Coordinates of C-alpha atoms in Angstrom, one line a residue:
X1 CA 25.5 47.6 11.1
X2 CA 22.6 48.6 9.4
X3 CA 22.4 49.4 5.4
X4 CA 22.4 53.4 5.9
X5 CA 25.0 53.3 9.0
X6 CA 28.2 53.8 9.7
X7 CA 30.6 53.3 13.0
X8 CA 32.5 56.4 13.9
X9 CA 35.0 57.3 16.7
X10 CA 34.3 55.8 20.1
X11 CA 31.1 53.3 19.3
X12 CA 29.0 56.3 17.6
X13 CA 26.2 55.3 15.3
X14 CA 26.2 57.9 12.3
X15 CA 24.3 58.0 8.5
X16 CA 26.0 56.7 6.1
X17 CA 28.1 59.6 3.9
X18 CA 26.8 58.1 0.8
X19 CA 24.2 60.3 -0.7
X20 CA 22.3 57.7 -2.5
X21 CA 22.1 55.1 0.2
X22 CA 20.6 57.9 2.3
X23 CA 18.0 58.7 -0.7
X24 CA 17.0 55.1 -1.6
X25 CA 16.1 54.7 2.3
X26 CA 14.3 58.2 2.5
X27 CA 12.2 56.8 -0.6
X28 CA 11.7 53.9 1.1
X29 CA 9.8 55.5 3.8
X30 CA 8.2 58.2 1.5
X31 CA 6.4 55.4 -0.4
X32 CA 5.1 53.7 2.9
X33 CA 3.9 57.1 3.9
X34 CA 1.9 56.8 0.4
X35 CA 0.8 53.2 -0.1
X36 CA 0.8 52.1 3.6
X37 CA 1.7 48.5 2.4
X38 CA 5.3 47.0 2.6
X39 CA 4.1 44.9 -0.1
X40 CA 2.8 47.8 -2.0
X41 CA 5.7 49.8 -1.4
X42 CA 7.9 46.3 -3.1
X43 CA 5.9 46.7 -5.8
X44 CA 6.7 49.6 -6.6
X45 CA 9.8 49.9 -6.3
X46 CA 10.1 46.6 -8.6
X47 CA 8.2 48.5 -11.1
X48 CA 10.1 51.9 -11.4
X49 CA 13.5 49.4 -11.3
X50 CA 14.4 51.5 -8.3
X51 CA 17.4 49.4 -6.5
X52 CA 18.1 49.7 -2.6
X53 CA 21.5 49.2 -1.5
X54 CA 22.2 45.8 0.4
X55 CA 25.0 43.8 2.0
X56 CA 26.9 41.2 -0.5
X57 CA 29.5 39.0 1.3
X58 CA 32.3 37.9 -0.8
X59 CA 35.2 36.0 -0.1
X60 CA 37.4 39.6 -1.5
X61 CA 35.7 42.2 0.6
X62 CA 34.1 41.0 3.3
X63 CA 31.3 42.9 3.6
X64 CA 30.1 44.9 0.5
X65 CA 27.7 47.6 -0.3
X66 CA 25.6 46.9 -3.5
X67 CA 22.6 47.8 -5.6
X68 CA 20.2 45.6 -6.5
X69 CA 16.4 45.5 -7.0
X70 CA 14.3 44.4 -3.5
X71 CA 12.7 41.6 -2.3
X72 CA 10.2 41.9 0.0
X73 CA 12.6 40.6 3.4
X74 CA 14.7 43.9 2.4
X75 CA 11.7 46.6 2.3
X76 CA 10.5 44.7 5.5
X77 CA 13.6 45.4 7.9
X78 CA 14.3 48.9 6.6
X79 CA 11.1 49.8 7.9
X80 CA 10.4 47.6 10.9
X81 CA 13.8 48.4 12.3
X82 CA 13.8 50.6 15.2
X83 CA 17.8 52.0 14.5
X84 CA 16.1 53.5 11.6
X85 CA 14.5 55.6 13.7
X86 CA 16.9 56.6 15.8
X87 CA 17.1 53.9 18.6
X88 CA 19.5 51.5 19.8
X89 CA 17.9 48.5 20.2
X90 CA 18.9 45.0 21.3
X91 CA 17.0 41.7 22.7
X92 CA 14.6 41.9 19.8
X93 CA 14.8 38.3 19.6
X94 CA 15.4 35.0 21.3
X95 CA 16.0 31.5 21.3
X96 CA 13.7 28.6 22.0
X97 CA 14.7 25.0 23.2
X98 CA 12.6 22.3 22.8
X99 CA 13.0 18.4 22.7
X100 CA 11.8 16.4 19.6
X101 CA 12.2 12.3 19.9
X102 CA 14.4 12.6 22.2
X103 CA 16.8 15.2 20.6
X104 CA 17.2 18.5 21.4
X105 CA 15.6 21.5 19.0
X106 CA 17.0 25.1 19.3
X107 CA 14.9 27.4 17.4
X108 CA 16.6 31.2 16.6
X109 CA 15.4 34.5 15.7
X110 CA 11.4 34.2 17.5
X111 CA 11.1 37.7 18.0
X112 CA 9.9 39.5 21.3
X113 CA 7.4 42.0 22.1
X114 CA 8.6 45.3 22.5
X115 CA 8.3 44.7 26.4
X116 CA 10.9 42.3 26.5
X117 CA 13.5 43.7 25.0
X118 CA 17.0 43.9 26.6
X119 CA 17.7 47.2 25.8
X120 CA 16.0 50.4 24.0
X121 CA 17.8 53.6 23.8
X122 CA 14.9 56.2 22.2
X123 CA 17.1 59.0 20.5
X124 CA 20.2 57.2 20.4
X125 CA 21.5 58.6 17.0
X126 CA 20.3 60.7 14.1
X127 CA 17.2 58.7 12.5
X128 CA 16.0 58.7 9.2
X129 CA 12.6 59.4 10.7
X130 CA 11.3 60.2 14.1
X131 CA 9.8 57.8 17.1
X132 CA 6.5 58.6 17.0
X133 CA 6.3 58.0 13.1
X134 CA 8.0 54.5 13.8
X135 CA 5.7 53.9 16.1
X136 CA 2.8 54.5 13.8
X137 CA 4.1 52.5 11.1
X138 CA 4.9 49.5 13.3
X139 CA 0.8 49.9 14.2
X140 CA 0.2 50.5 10.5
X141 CA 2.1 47.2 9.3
X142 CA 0.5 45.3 12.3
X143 CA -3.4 46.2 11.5
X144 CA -1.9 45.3 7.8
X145 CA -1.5 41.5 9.0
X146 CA -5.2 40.2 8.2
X147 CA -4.7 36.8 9.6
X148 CA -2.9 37.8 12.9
X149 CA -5.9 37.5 15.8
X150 CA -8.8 39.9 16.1
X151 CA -7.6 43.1 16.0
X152 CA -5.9 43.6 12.8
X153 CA -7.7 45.7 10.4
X154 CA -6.1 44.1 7.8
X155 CA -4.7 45.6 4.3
X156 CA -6.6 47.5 1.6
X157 CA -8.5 45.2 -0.7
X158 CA -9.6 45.2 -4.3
X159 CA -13.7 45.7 -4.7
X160 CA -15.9 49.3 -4.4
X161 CA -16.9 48.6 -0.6
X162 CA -15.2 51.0 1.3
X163 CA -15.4 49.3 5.2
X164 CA -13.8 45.8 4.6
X165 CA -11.8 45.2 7.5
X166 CA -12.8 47.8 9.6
X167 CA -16.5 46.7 10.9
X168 CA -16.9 44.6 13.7
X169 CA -20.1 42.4 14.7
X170 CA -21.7 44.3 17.8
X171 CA -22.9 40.8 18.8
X172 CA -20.3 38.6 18.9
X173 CA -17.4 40.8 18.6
X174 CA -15.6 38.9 15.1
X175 CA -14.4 40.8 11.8
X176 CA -17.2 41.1 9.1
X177 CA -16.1 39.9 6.0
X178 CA -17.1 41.2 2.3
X179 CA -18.8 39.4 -0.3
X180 CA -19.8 40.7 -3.7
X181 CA -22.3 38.7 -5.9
X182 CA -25.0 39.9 -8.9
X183 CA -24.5 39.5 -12.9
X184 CA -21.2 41.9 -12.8
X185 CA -19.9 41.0 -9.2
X186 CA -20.5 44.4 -8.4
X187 CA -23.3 44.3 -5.5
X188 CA -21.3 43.9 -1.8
X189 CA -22.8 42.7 1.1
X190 CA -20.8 43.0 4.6
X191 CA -21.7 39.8 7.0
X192 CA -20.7 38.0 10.2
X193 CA -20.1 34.3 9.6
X194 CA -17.4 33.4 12.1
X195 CA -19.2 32.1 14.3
X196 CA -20.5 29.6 11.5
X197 CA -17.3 29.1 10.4
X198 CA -15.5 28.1 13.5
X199 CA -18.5 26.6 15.2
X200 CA -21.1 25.8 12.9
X201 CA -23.7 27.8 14.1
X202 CA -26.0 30.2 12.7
X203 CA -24.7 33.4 10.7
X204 CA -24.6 36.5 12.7
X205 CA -25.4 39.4 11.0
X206 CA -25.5 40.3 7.2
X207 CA -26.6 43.5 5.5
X208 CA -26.0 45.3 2.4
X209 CA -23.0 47.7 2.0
X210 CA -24.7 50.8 0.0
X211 CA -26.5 52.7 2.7
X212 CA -24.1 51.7 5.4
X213 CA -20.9 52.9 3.1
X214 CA -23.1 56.1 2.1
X215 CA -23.9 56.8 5.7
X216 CA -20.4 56.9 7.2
X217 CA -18.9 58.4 4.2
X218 CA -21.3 61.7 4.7
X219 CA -20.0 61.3 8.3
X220 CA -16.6 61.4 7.1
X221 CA -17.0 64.1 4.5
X222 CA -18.6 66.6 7.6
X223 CA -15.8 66.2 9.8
X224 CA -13.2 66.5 6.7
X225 CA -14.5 69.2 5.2
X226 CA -12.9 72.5 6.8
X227 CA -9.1 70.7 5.7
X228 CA -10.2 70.2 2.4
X229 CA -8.5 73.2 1.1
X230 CA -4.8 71.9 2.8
X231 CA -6.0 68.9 1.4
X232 CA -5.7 70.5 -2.1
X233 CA -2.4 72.3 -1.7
X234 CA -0.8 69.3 -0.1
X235 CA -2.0 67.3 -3.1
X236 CA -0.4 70.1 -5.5
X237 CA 3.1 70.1 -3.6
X238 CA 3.0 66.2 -4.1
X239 CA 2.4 66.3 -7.5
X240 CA 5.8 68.3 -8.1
X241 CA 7.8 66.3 -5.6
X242 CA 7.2 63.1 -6.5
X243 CA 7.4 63.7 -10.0
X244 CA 11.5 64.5 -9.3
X245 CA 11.7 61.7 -7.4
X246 CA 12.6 59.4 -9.6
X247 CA 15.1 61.7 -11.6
X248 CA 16.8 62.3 -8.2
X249 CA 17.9 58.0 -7.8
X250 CA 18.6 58.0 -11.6
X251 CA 20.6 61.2 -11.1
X252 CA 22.6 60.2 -8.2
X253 CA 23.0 56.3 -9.8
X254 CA 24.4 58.4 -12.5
X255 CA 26.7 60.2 -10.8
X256 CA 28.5 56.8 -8.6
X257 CA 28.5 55.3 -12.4
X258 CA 31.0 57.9 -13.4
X259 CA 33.2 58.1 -10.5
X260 CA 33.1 54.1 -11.0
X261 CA 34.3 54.1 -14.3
X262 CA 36.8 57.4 -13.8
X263 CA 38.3 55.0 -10.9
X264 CA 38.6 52.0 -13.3
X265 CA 40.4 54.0 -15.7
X266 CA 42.7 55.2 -13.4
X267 CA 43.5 51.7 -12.1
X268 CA 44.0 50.4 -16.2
X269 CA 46.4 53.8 -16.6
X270 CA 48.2 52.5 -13.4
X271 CA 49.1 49.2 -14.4
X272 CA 51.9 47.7 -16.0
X273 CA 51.2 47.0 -19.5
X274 CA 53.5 44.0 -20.0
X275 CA 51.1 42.5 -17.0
X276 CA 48.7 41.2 -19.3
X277 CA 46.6 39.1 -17.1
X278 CA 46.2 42.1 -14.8
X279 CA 45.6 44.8 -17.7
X280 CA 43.0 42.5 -19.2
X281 CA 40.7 42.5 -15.9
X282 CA 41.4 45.7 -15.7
X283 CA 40.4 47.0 -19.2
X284 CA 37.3 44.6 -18.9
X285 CA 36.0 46.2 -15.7
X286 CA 36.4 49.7 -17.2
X287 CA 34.5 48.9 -20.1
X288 CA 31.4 47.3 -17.8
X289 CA 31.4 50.9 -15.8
X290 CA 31.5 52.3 -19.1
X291 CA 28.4 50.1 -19.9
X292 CA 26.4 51.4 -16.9
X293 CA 27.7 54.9 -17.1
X294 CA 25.7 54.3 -20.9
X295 CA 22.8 52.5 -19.3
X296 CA 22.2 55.2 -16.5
X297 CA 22.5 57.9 -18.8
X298 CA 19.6 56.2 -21.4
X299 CA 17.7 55.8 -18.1
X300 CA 17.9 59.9 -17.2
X301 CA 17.5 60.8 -20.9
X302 CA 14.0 58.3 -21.0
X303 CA 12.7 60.4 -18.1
X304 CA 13.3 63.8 -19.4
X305 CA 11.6 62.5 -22.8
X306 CA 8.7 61.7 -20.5
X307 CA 8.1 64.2 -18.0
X308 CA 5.1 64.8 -16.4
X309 CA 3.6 67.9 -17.2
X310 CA 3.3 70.4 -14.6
X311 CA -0.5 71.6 -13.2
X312 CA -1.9 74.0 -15.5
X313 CA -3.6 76.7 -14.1
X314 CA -7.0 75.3 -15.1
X315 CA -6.1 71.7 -13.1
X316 CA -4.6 73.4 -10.6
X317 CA -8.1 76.0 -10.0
X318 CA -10.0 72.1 -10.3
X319 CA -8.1 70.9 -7.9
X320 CA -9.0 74.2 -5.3
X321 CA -12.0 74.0 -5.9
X322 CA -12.9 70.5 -5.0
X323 CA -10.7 71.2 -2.2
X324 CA -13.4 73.7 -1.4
X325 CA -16.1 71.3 -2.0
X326 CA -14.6 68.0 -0.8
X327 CA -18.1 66.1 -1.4
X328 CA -17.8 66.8 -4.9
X329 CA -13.8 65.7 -4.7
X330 CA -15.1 62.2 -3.2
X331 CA -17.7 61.5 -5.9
X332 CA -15.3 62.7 -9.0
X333 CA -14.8 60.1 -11.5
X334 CA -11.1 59.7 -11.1
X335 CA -11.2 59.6 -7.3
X336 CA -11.1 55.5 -6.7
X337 CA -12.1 53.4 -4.3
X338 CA -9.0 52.6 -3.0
X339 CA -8.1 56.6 -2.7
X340 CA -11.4 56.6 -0.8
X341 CA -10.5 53.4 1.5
X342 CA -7.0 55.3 2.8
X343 CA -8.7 58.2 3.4
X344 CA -11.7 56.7 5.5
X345 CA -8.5 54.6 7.2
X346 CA -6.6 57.6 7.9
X347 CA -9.4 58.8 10.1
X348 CA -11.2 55.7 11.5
X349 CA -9.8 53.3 14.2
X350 CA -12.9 50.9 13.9
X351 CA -16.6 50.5 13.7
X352 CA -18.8 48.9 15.8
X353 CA -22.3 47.6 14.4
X354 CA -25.2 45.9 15.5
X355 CA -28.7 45.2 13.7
X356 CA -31.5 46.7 15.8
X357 CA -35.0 45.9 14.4
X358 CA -35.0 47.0 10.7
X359 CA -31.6 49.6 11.5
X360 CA -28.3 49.1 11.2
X361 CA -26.5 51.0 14.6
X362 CA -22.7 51.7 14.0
X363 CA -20.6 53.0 16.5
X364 CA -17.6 54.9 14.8
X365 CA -14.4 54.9 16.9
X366 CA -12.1 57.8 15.2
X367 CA -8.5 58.0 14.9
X368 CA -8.2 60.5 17.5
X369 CA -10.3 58.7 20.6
X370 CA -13.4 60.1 19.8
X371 CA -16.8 57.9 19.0
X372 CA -20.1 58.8 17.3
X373 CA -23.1 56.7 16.7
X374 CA -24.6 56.3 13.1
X375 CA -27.9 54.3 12.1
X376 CA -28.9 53.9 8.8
X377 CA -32.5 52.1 8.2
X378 CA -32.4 48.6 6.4
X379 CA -33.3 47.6 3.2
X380 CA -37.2 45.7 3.1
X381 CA -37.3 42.8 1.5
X382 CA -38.1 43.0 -2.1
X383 CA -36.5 47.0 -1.6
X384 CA -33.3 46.9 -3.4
X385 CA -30.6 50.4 -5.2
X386 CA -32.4 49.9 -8.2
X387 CA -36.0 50.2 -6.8
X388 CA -38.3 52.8 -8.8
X389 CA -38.7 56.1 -6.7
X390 CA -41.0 55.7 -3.9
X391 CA -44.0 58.2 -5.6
X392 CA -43.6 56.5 -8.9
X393 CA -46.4 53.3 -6.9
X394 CA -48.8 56.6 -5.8
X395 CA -48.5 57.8 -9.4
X396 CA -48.9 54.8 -11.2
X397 CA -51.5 53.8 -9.4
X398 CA -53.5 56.9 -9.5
X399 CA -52.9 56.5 -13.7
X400 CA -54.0 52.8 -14.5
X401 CA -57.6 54.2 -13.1
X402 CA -58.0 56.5 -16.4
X403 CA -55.2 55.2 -18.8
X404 CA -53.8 52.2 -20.2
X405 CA -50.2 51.5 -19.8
X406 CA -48.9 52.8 -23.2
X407 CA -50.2 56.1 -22.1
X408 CA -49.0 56.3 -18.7
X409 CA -45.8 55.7 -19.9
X410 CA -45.8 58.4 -22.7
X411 CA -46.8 60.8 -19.5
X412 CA -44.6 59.9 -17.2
X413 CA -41.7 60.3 -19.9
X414 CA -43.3 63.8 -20.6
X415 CA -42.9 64.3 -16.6
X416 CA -38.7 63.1 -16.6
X417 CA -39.7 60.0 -14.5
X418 CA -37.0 57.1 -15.0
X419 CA -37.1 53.5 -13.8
X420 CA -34.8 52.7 -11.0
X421 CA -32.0 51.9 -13.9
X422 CA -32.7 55.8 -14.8
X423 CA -34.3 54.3 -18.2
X424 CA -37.2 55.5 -20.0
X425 CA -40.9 53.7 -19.4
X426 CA -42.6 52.0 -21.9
X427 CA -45.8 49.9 -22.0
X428 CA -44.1 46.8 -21.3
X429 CA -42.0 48.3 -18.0
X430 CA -45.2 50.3 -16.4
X431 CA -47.7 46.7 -17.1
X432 CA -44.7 44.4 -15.2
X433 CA -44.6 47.6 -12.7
X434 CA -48.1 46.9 -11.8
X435 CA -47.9 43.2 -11.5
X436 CA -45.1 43.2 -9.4
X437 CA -47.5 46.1 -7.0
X438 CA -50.9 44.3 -7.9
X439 CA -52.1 47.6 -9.7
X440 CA -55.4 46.9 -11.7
X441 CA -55.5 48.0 -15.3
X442 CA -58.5 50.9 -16.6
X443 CA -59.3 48.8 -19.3
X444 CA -61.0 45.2 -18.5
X445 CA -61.6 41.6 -20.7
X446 CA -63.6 39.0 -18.9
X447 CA -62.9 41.2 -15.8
X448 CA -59.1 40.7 -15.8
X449 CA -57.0 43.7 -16.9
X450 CA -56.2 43.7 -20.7
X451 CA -52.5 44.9 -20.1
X452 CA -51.8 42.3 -17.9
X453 CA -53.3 40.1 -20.4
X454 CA -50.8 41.2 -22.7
X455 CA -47.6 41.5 -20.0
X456 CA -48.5 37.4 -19.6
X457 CA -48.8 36.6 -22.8
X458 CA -45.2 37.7 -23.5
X459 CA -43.8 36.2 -20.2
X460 CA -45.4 33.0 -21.2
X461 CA -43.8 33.5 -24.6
X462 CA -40.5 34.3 -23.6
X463 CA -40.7 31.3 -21.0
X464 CA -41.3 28.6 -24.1
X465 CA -38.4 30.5 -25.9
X466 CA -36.2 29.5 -23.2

């Protein structure tokens, strides 16, 4: 029987009485609901010292119920088992024979698809969550396996792009994967490079990610935007809950601790004391529940020394109004990429997209069987984020006729124009501006441009330097 289970009467699956088994499961499933990653939700768990209850076998009880930090196998069946849910299940796996030099090879535990099971009994017994949520997770944990075929979406990664593992190539129907290069590893590209990989061909497709990311995120933001506000209060209720979550396992660990060490004591007042052997064990295992009676109540008093503090009124008026405004939510300094990445998950199945003369065409499949096209317009060669604003050439140009380059720059620092860095100009930036756009100088020496005259000079001088 399953951790969380109990056989009652005639065959009847029921939950376990135990309160804290039931918690730790419930939690369990809570965190998956957050994180959406077994392995996240292991991490976690491992990090707040939260312990799950699992079988030991022991050669005095034969099957016993203790608590003890997870591993990942444990986290795994709680929430890929479908009695968990409710269901009577059985079939899920099988055996495989097969001969190796001559000898035969059984192979156990190869597990079937859903289709083949023997037997599946939906509603069955009380379940700790319902079907359809199952259901969803077991889709959930599938897209999570990146190296499982084609479909798989794959888990969230680290990095600022915000589509990695949902795009698909338009042309030859593979994954595209994420790069990032540039002095900081902070400039992503999205690319198609299966084909060279499996087949050494030519690379598909390759573009860059900012314009692409931008584009489906407004996408996102429009369709998001009237639940903003639920958005906000959900995020409020959250707050509170989760914040007791914790004190709730500590609480109830607490609690079995006690009744532990009352029930030792009672078995050391019960025995003989002339039966030392027996009064010795005895005494020493009331003195260990004693120890984590001790340990459980240092835990409960570490939490209430660090409590959260509940929302102001201020934080909680913040967090309405981005609610409100959920662009200005999505671009808030403490919203991070990965916060951005579940929420474009929650709402997109996949994206389709294909490089049509200079534009990028995306097809975006939605969650809930709905598609709409998107196409954002390719970056020209030389164009690049950091690019000077496009009037900045006109103006420029229209300035080196009358001025020299120390004066254009004092202007268009008198006009708020910024360098696509958003730094000030100075002589130096507006005379490598205008060689980079082949602008002409006002002021001439042997019919070549003094500035640029100048701007060489110190490239030539900063190339010996080297």
């Amino acid at each position: 029987m399953a951790i969380g289970y109990v056989k009652s009467g005639r065959n009847r699956v029921e939950k376990d009485p135990d309160l804290r088994i039931r918690e730790a499961i419930d939690l369990v499933f809570r965190r998956f609901d957050e994180l959406q990653s077994i392995r996240q939700v292991h991490l976690w768990l491992r990090r707040e010292g939260i312990m799950l209850p699992a079988v030991n076998y022991t050669r005095a009880a034969d099957r016993a119920i203790v608590r003890k930090l997870p591993v990942y196998y444990t986290v795994h069946h709680i929430l890929a088992n479908p009695i968990y849910a409710g269901a009577y299940a059985f079939g899920l796996t099988c055996s495989k024979v097969t001969i190796e030099a001559g000898r035969k090879r059984i192979l156990r535990g190869i597990r079937r698809d859903r289709a083949d099971w023997e037997v599946l009994l939906i509603d069955h017994h009380e379940g700790y969550l319902s079907w359809h949520d199952f259901e969803r997770n077991q889709r959930l944990i599938t897209d999570n396996a990146t190296s499982k075929g084609l479909v798989p979406r794959g888990a969230l990664r680290r990095g600022e792009l915000l589509l990695g593992g949902l795009l698909r190539c338009g042309h030859c129907g593979r994954k595209l994967h994420v790069s990032y290069f540039g002095s900081n590893g902070n400039t992503g590209r999205y690319h198609c490079r299966g084909a060279q990989v499996n087949h050494g061909t030519d690379p598909c497709i390759g573009f860059g990610s900012l314009r692409v990311d931008q584009g489906v995120s407004a996408e996102v933001l429009q369709r998001l935007q009237p639940l903003g506000m639920e958005a906000a209060i959900k995020a409020i209720e959250t707050s509170t809950v989760q914040a007791g979550e914790k004190r709730r396992h500590v609480e109830l660990a607490l609690e079995q601790a006690r009744y532990e060490a009352a029930h030792a004591r009672r078995q050391y007042d019960a025995v003989d004391p002339d039966n030392r052997l027996v009064a010795g064990e005895l005494e020493r295992r009331w003195n260990a529940a004693l120890v984590a009676v001790r340990e459980r109540q240092d835990e409960l008093d570490a939490l209430g020394r660090h409590k959260p503090e509940a929302l102001g009124e201020e934080e909680r008026r913040s967090l309405l109004r981005m609610g409100a405004d959920l662009e200005l939510a999505w671009h808030h300094a403490n919203a991070t990429a990965t916060t951005r990445k579940r929420i474009l998950r929650a709402v997109i199945r996949e994206i389709v997209v294909a490089i049509e003369d200079d534009h990028i065409k995306m097809l975006v499949h939605w969650q809930g069987g709905d598609h709409t096209a998107l196409s954002v317009r390719k970056n020209k060669a030389g164009h690049h984020r950091w690019g000077a604003p496009p009037d900045i050439e006109d103006l420029i140009r229209a300035l080196a006729r009358q001025l020299p380059d120390r004066a254009i720059a004092s202007l268009l620092n008198r006009l708020g124009k910024t360098t696509g860095r958003l730094n000030g100009w100075t002589q130096s930036r507006v005379c490598t501006f205008r060689n980079q756009h082949d602008i002409a100088s006002t002021k001439r020496t042997n019919g070549r441009s003094a500035a640029s005259i100048h701007c060489r000079k110190r490239l030539r001088s900063s190339a010996c330097g080297q």
